[in-house]
Coordinates of C-alpha atoms in Angstrom, one line a residue:
M1 CA -9.6 23.1 7.7
M2 CA -7.1 23.9 5.0
V3 CA -3.4 23.3 4.8
D4 CA -0.9 24.7 2.2
I5 CA 0.8 22.1 0.0
V6 CA 3.4 23.0 -2.7
I7 CA 3.3 20.8 -5.7
T8 CA 5.9 20.6 -8.4
D9 CA 4.9 18.9 -11.7
R10 CA 7.1 17.0 -14.0
D11 CA 8.0 20.1 -16.0
G12 CA 9.3 21.8 -12.8
S13 CA 6.4 24.2 -12.4
E14 CA 5.6 24.8 -8.8
R15 CA 2.2 25.7 -7.4
K16 CA 1.0 26.3 -3.9
I17 CA -2.5 25.0 -3.2
A18 CA -4.9 25.0 -0.3
A19 CA -5.9 21.5 0.6
D20 CA -8.9 20.4 2.6
T21 CA -8.1 18.1 5.5
G22 CA -9.8 14.7 5.3
L23 CA -9.0 14.2 1.6
S24 CA -6.1 12.2 0.3
L25 CA -3.1 13.9 -1.2
M26 CA -4.0 12.1 -4.5
E27 CA -7.4 13.7 -4.5
V28 CA -5.9 17.1 -3.9
I29 CA -3.4 16.8 -6.7
R30 CA -5.9 15.3 -9.2
D31 CA -8.6 17.9 -8.3
N32 CA -6.2 20.8 -8.9
G33 CA -5.7 20.1 -12.5
F34 CA -2.2 18.5 -12.7
E35 CA -2.7 16.9 -16.1
Q36 CA 0.4 14.7 -15.9
F37 CA -0.9 13.1 -12.8
L38 CA -2.9 9.9 -13.8
A39 CA -4.1 8.3 -10.5
M40 CA -5.7 5.7 -12.6
C41 CA -7.1 3.4 -9.9
G42 CA -8.8 6.4 -8.1
G43 CA -7.1 5.8 -4.8
S44 CA -7.4 2.0 -4.2
C45 CA -3.6 1.5 -4.0
S46 CA -3.5 -0.8 -7.0
C47 CA -1.7 1.0 -9.8
G48 CA 1.1 3.2 -8.6
T49 CA 0.3 6.0 -11.0
C50 CA 0.0 8.5 -8.1
H51 CA 3.7 8.2 -7.2
V52 CA 5.2 11.3 -5.6
Y53 CA 8.3 12.4 -3.7
L54 CA 7.0 13.8 -0.4
Y55 CA 8.9 16.3 1.7
A56 CA 6.8 16.6 4.8
P57 CA 7.5 19.1 7.6
E58 CA 9.4 17.8 10.6
G59 CA 6.9 16.4 13.0
A60 CA 4.4 15.5 10.3
R61 CA 2.5 12.3 11.2
L62 CA 2.6 9.9 8.2
A63 CA 1.3 6.4 8.3
P64 CA 4.2 3.9 7.5
V65 CA 4.4 2.5 4.0
S66 CA 2.0 -0.5 3.9
A67 CA 3.0 -3.8 2.2
D68 CA 0.8 -3.1 -0.8
E69 CA 2.3 0.4 -1.2
D70 CA 5.8 -1.0 -0.8
D71 CA 5.1 -3.6 -3.6
L72 CA 3.8 -1.0 -6.0
L73 CA 6.7 1.4 -5.3
S74 CA 9.2 -1.4 -5.7
S75 CA 8.0 -1.8 -9.3
S76 CA 8.9 1.8 -10.2
E77 CA 12.4 2.5 -11.6
H78 CA 12.0 5.9 -10.0
R79 CA 11.6 4.9 -6.4
A80 CA 13.5 7.0 -4.0
P81 CA 13.8 7.3 -0.2
L82 CA 11.0 9.9 -0.2
S83 CA 8.7 8.0 -2.6
R84 CA 5.1 7.5 -1.5
L85 CA 1.8 6.8 -3.2
S86 CA -0.3 9.9 -2.8
C87 CA -3.5 7.9 -2.4
Q88 CA -2.1 6.6 0.9
I89 CA -1.4 10.0 2.4
P90 CA -4.4 11.6 4.2
I91 CA -4.3 15.4 4.4
T92 CA -4.0 16.5 8.1
Q93 CA -3.0 19.7 9.8
S94 CA 0.5 18.3 10.4
L95 CA 1.1 18.3 6.6
D96 CA 0.8 22.1 6.4
G97 CA 3.8 23.3 4.3
T98 CA 4.5 19.9 2.7
M99 CA 6.3 19.9 -0.6
V100 CA 5.5 17.3 -3.2
I101 CA 7.1 16.5 -6.5
I102 CA 5.2 14.4 -9.0
A103 CA 7.5 11.4 -9.8
P104 CA 8.4 10.6 -13.4
E105 CA 6.1 8.3 -15.2
G106 CA 6.9 4.6 -15.1

């Protein structure tokens, strides 16, 4: 199944993409050619380079931030209340209409 995700890159360009359920948000962003998006560790929650601001629809089911994710986000000077590591967000039907902003580097 597919869900629509709207992604805004660091330059402010916005693109709506169709995402396959079962993938992680990190995989979807990376595989859709967002060049500014590093995702260096490939989704193992060990680098923090897939930091995004996530505006999920009301009722979306998100796993809570894990201790490892919290530690990595805490090291970012750009952490905000809506910060998440995209490698920790599985694409599900409840995320249809999600808006994502790729966080500043660092």
